[in-house]
JSON list of C-alpha atoms in Angstrom, two decimals:
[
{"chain": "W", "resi": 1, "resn": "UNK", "atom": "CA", "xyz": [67.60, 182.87, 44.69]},
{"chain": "W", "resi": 2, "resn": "UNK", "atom": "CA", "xyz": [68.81, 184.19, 41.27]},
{"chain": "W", "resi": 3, "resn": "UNK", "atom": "CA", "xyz": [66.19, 185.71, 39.00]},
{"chain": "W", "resi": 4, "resn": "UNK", "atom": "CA", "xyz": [66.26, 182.66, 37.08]},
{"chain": "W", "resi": 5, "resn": "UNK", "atom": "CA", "xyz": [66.64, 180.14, 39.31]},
{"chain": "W", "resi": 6, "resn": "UNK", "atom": "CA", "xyz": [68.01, 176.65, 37.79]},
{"chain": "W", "resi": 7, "resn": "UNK", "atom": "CA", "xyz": [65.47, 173.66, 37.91]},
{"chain": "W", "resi": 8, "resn": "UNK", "atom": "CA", "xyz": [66.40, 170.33, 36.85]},
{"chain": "W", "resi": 9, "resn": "UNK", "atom": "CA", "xyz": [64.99, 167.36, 34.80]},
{"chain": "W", "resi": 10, "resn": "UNK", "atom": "CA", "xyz": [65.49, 163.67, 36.30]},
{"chain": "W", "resi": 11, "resn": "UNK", "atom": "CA", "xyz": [67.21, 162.61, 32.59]},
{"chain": "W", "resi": 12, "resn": "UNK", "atom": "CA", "xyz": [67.24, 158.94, 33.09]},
{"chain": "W", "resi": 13, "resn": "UNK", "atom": "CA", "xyz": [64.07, 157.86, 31.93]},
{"chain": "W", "resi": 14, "resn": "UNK", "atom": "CA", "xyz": [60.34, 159.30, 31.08]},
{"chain": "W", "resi": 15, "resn": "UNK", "atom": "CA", "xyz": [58.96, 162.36, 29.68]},
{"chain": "W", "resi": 16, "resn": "UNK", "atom": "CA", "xyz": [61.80, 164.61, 30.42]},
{"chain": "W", "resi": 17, "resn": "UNK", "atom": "CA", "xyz": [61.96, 166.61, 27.03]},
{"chain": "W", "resi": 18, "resn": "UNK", "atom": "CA", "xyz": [58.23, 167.67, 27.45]},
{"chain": "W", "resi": 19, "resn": "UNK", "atom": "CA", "xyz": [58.85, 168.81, 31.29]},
{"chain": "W", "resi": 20, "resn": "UNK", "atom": "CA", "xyz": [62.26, 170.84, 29.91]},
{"chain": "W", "resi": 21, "resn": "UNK", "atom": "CA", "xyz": [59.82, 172.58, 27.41]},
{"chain": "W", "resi": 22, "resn": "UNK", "atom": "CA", "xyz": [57.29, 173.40, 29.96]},
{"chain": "W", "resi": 23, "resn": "UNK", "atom": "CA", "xyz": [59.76, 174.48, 32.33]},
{"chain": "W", "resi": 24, "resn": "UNK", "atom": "CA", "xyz": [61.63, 177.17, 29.85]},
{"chain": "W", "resi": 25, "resn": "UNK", "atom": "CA", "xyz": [57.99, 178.90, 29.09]},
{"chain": "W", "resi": 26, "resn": "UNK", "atom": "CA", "xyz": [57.95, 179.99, 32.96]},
{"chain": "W", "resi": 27, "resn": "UNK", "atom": "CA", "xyz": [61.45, 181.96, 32.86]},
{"chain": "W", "resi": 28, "resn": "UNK", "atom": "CA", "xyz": [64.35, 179.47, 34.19]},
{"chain": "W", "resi": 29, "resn": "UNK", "atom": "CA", "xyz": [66.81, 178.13, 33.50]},
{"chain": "W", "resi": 30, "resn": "UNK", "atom": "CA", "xyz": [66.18, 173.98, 32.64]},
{"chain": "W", "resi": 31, "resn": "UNK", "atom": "CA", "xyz": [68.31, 171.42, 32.37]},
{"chain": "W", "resi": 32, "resn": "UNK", "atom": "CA", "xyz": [68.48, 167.80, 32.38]},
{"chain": "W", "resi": 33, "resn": "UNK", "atom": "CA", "xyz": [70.47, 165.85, 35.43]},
{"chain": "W", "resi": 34, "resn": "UNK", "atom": "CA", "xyz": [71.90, 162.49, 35.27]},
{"chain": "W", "resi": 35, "resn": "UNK", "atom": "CA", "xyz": [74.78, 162.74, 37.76]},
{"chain": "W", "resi": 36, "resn": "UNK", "atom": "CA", "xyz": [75.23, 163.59, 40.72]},
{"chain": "W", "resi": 37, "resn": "UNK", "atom": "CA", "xyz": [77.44, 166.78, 39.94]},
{"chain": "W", "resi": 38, "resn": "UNK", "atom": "CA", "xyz": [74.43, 167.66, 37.99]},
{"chain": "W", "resi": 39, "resn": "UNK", "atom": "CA", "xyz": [71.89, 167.76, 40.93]},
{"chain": "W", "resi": 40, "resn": "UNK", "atom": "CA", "xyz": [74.45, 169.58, 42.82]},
{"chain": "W", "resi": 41, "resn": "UNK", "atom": "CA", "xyz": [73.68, 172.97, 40.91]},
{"chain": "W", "resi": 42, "resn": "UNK", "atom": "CA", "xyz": [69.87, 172.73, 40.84]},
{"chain": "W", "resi": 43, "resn": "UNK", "atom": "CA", "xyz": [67.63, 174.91, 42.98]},
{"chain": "W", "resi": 44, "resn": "UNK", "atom": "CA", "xyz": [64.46, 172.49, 42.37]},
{"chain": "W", "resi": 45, "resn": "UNK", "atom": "CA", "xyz": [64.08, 168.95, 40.43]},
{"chain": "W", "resi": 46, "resn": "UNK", "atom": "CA", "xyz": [61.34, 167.87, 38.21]},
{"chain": "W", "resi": 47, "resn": "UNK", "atom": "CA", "xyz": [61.01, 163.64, 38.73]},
{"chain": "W", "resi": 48, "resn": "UNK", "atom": "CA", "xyz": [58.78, 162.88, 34.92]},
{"chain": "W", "resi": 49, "resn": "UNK", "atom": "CA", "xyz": [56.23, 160.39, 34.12]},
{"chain": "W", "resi": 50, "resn": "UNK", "atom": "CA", "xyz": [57.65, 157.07, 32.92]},
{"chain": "W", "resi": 51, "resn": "UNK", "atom": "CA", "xyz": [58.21, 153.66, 35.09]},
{"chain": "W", "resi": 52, "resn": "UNK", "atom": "CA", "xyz": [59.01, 153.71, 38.37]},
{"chain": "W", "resi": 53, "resn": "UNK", "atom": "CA", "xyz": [60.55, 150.71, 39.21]},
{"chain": "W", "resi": 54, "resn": "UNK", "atom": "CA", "xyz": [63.26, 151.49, 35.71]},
{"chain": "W", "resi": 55, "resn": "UNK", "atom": "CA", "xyz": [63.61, 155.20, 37.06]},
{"chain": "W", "resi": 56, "resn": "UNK", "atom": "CA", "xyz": [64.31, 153.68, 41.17]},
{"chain": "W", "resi": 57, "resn": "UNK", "atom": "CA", "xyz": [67.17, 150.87, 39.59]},
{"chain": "W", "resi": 58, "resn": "UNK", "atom": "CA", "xyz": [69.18, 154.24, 37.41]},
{"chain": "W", "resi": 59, "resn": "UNK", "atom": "CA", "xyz": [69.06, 156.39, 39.86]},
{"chain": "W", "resi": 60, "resn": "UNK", "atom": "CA", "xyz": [71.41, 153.44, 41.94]},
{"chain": "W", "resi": 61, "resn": "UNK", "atom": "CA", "xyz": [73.21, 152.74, 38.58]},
{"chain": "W", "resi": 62, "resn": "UNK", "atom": "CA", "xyz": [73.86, 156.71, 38.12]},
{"chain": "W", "resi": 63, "resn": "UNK", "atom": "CA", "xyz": [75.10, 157.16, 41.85]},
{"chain": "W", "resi": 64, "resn": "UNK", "atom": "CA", "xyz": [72.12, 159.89, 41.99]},
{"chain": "W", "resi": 65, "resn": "UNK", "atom": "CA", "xyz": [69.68, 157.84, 44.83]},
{"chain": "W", "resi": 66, "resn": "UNK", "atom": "CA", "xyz": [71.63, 158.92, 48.06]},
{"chain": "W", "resi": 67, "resn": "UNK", "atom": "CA", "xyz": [72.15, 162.38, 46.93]},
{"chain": "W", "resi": 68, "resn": "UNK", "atom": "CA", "xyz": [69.08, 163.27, 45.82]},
{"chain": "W", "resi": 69, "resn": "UNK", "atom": "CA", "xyz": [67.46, 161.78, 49.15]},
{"chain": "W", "resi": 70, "resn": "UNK", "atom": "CA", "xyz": [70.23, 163.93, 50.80]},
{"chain": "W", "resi": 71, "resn": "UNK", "atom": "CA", "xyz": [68.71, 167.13, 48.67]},
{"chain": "W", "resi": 72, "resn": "UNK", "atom": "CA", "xyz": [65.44, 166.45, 49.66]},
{"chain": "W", "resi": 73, "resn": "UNK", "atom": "CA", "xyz": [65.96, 165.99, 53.56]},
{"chain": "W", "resi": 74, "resn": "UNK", "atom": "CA", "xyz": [67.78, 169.20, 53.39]},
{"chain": "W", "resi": 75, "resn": "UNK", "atom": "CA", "xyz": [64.87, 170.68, 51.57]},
{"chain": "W", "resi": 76, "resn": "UNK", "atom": "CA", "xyz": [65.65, 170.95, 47.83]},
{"chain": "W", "resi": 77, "resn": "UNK", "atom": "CA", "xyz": [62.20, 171.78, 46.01]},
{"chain": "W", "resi": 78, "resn": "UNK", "atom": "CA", "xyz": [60.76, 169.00, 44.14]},
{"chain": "W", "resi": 79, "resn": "UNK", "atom": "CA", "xyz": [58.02, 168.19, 41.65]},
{"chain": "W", "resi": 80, "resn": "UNK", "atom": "CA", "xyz": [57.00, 164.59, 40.55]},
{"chain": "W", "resi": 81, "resn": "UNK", "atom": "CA", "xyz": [54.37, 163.48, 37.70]},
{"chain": "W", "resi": 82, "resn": "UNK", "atom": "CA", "xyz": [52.83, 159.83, 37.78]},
{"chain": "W", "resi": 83, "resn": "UNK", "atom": "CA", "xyz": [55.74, 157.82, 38.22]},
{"chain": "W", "resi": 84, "resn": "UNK", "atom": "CA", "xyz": [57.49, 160.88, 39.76]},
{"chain": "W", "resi": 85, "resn": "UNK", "atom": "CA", "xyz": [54.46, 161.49, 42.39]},
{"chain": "W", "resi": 86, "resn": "UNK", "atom": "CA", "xyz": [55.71, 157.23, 43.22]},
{"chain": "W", "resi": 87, "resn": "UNK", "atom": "CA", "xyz": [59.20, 158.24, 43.89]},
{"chain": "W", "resi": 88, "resn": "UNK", "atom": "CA", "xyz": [58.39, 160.53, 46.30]},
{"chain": "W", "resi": 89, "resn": "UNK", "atom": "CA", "xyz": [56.15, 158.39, 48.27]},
{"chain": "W", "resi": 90, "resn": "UNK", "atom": "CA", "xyz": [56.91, 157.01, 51.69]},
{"chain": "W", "resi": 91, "resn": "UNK", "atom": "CA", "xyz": [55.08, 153.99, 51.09]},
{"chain": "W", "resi": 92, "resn": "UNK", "atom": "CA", "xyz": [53.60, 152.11, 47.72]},
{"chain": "W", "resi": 93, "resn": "UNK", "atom": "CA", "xyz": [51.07, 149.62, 47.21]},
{"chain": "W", "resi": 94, "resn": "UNK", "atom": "CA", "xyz": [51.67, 147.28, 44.10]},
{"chain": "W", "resi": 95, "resn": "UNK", "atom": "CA", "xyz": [55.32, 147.99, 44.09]},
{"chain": "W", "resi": 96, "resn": "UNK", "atom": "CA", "xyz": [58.55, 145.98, 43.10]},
{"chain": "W", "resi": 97, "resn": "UNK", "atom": "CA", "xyz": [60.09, 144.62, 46.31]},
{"chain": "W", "resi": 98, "resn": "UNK", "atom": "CA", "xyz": [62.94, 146.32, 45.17]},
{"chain": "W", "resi": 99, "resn": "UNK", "atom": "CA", "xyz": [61.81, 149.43, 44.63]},
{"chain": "W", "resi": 100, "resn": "UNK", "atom": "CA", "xyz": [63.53, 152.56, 45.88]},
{"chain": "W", "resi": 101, "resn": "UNK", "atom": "CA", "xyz": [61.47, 155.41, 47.46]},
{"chain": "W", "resi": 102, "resn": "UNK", "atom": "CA", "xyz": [62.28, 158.85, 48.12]},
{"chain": "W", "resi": 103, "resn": "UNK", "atom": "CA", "xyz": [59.75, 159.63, 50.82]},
{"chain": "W", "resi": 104, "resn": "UNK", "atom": "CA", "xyz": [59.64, 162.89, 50.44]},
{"chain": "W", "resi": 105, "resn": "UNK", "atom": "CA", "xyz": [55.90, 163.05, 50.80]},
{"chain": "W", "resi": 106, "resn": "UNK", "atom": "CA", "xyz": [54.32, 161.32, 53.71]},
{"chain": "W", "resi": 107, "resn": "UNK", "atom": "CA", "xyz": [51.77, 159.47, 51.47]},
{"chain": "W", "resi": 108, "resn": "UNK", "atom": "CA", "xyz": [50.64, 156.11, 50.59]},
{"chain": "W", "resi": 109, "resn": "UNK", "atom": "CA", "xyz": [50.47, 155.75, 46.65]},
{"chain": "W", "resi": 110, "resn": "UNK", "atom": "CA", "xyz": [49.00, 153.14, 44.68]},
{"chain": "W", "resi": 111, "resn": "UNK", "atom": "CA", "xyz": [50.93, 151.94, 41.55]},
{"chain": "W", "resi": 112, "resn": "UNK", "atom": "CA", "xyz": [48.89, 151.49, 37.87]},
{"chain": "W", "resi": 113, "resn": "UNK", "atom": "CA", "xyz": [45.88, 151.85, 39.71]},
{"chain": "W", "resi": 114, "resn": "UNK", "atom": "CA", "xyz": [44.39, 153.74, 37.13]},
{"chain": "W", "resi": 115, "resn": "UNK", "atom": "CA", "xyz": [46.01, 151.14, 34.26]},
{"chain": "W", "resi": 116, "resn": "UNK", "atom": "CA", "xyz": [43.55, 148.63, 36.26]},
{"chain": "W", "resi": 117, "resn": "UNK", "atom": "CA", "xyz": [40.95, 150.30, 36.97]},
{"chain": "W", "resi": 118, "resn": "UNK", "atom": "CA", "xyz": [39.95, 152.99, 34.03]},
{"chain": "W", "resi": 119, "resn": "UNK", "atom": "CA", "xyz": [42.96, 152.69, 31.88]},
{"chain": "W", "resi": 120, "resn": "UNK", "atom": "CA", "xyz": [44.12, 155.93, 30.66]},
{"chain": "W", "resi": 121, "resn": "UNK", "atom": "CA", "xyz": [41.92, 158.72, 32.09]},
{"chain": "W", "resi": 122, "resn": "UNK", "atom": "CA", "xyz": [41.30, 162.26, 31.05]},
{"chain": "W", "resi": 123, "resn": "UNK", "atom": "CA", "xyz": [39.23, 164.85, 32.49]},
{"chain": "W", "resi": 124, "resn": "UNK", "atom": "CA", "xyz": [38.62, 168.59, 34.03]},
{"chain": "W", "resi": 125, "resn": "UNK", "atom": "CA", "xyz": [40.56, 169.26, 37.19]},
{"chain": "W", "resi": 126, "resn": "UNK", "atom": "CA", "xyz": [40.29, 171.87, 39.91]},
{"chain": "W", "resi": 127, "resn": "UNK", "atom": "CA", "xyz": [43.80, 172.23, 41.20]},
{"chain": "W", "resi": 128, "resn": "UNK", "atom": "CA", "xyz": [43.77, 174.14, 44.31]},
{"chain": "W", "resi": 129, "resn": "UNK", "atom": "CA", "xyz": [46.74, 177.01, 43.86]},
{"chain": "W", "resi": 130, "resn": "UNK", "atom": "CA", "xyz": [46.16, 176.71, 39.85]},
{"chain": "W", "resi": 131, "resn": "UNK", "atom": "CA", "xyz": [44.31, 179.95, 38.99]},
{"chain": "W", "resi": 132, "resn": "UNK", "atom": "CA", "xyz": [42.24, 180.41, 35.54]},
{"chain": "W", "resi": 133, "resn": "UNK", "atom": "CA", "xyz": [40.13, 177.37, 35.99]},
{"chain": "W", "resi": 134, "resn": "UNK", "atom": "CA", "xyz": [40.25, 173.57, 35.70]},
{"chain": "W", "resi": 135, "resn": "UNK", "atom": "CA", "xyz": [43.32, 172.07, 34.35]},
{"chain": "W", "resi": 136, "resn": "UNK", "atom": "CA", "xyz": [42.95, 169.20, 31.82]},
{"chain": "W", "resi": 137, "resn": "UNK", "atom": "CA", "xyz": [44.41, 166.19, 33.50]},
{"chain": "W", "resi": 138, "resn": "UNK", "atom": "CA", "xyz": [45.97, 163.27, 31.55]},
{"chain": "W", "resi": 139, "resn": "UNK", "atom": "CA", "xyz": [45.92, 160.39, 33.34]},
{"chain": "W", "resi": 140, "resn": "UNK", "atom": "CA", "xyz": [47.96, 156.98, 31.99]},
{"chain": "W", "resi": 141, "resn": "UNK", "atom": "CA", "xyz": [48.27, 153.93, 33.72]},
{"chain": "W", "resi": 142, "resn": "UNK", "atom": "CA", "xyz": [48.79, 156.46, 36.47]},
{"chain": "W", "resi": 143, "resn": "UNK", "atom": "CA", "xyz": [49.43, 155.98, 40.39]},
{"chain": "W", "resi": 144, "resn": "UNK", "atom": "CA", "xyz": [46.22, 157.83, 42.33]},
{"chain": "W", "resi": 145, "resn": "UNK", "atom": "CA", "xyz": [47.05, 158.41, 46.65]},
{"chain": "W", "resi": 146, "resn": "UNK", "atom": "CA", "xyz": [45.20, 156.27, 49.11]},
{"chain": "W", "resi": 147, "resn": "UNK", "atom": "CA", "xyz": [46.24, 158.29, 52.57]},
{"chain": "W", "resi": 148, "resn": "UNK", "atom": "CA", "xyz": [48.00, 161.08, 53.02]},
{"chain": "W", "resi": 149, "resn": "UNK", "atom": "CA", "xyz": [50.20, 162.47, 56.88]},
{"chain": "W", "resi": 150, "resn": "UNK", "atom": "CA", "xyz": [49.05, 165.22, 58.44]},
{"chain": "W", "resi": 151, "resn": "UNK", "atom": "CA", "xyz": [51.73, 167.32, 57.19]},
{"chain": "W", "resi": 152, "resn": "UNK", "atom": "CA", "xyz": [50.04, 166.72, 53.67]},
{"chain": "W", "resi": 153, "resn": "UNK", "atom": "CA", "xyz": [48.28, 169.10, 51.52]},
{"chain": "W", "resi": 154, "resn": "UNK", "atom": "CA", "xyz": [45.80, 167.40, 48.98]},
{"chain": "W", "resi": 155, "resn": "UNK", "atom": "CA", "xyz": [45.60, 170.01, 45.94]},
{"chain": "W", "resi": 156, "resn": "UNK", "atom": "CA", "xyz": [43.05, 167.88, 43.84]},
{"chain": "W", "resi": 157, "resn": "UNK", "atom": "CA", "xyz": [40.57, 164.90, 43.83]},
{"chain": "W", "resi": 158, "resn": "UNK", "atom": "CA", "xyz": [39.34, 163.16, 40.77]},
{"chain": "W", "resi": 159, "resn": "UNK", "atom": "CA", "xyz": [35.40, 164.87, 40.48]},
{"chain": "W", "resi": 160, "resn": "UNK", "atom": "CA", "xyz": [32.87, 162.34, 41.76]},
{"chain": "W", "resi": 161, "resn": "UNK", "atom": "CA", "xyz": [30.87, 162.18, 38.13]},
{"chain": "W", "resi": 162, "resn": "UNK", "atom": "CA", "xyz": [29.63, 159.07, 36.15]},
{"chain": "W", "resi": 163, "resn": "UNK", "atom": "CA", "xyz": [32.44, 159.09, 33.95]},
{"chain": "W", "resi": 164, "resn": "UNK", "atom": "CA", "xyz": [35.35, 158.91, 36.82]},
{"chain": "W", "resi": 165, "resn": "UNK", "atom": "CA", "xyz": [33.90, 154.90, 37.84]},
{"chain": "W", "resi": 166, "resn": "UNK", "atom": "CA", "xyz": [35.97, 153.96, 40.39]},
{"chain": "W", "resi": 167, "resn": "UNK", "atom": "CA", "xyz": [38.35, 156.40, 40.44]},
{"chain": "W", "resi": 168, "resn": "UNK", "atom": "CA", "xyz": [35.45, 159.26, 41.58]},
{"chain": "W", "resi": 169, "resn": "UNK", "atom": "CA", "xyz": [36.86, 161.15, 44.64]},
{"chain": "W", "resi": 170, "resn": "UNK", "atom": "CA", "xyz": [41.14, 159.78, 44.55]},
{"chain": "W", "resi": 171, "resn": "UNK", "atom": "CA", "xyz": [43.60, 162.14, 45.47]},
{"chain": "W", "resi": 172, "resn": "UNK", "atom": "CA", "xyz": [45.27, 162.95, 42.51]},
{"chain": "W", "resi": 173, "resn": "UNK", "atom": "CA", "xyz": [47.50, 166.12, 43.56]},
{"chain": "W", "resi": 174, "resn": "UNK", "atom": "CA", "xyz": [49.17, 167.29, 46.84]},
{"chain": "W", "resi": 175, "resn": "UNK", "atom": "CA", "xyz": [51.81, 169.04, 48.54]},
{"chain": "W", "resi": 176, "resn": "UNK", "atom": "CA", "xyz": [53.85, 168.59, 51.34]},
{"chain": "W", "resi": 177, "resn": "UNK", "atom": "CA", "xyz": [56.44, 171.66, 51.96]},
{"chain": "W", "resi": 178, "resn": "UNK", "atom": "CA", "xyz": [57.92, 171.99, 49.05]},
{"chain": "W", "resi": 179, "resn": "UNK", "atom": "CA", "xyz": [57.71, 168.87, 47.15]},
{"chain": "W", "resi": 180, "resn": "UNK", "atom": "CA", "xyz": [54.84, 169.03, 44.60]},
{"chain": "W", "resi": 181, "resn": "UNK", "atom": "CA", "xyz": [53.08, 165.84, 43.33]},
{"chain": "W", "resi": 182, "resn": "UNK", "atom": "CA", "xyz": [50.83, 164.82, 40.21]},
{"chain": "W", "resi": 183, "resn": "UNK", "atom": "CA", "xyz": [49.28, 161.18, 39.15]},
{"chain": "W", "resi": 184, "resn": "UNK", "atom": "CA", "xyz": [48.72, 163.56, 35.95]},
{"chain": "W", "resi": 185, "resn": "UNK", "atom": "CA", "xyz": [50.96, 164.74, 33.38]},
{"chain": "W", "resi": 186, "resn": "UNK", "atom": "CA", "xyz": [50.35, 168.39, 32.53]},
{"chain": "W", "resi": 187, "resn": "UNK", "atom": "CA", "xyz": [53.85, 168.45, 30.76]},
{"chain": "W", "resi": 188, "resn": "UNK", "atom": "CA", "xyz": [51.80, 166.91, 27.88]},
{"chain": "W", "resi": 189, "resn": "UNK", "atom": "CA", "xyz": [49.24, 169.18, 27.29]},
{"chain": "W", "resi": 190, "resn": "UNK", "atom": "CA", "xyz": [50.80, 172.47, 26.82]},
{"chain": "W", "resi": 191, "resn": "UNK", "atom": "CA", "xyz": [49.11, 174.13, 29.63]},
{"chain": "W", "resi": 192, "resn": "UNK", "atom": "CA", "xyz": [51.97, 175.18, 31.87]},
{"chain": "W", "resi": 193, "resn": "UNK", "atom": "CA", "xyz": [50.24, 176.38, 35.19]},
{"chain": "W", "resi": 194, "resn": "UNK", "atom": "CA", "xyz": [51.18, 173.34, 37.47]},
{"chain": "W", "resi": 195, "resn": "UNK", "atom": "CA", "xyz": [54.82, 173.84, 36.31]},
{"chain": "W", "resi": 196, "resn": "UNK", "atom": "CA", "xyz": [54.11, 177.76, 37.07]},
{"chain": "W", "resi": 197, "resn": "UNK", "atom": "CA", "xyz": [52.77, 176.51, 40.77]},
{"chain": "W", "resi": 198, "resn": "UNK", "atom": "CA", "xyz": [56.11, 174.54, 41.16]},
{"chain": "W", "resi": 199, "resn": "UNK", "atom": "CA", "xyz": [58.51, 177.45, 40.22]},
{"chain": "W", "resi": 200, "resn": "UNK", "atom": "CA", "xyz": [56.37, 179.96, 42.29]},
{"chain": "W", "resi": 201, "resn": "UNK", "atom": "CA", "xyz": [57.37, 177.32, 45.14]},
{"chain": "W", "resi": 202, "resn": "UNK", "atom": "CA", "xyz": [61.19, 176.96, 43.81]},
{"chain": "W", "resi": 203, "resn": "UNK", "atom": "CA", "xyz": [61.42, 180.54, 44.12]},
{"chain": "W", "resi": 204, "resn": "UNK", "atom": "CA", "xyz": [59.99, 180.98, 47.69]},
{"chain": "W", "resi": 205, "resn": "UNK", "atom": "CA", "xyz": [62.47, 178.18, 48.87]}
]
């Protein structure tokens, strides 16, 4: 692993800019991929919050779905934020019937459950490999996990206060090998410790 390593942004759709931005404050090198030469060169990928199902058709239309499956089965690092985290699923509740998965977790996720149930979300989140405290977690219309394989590490669970309704006690965060997953988007707050926890785990690969 070079002292920078190289970590790549899924450019097709989402909040790639803000993940490139959090990604150059931890010391590598980021760029964005949209082909498949592109993914080629990466030592990790970031998969960013936007729409699933729009993210699952481009990566067929940009020739990028096979090869990045093939990069995960052969163990590239990966990190995925709310639509991201439903990429990497095995399985998905709510989906498209056409939607493509990664399964690079062995998880069940549940599309927009938050969009249904609290609408966006926010709130103080013990992360378990995130030192310096709670992380503030964004949540919007954002996936949470209903099961998780036994190969599955959950990092974090929404708290089980009054203000979390129904979505008190979801598994919001886990980990499975090297493929990170959030139904929150830290890459818009400005607090960079989940991408730290993902290139700590890039550079152990």
């Amino acid at each position: 692993m070079p002292a920078q390593p190289v970590i790549g942004v899924l450019a097709l759709q989402g909040d790639v800019r803000e993940h490139l931005v959090s990604l150059a404050e931890c010391d590598v090198i980021a760029r964005p991929v949209r082909r498949p030469e592109e993914l080629a060169e990466v030592d990790g990928i970031v998969l960013p919050g936007g729409e699933s199902t729009t993210m699952s058709r481009l990566l067929e239309t940009f020739e990028l779905l096979e090869p990045l499956r093939k990069r995960l089965a052969d163990g590239l690092p990966a990190y995925g934020s709310c639509a991201g985290m439903i990429l990497l699923a095995g399985t998905v509740e709510d989906g498209r019937p056409d939607q493509q998965q990664l399964a690079a977790v062995d998880m069940v996720v549940r599309r927009n459950a938050f969009g249904r149930q609290v609408d966006s979300f926010e709130c103080e989140l013990p992360v378990t490999g995130v030192d310096g405290g709670p992380v503030h977690a964004v949540f919007i219309r954002a996936p949470w996990v209903e099961s998780v394989g036994e190969g599955v590490e959950v990092l974090a669970r929404v708290p089980d206060i009054p203000s979390s309704g129904g979505a008190a006690g979801r598994i919001v965060a886990v980990r499975q090998g090297s493929v990170l997953a959030t139904a929150f988007h830290p890459e818009l707050t400005g607090d960079e410790r989940v991408h730290r926890l993902f290139v700590e785990t890039v550079r152990a690969a």
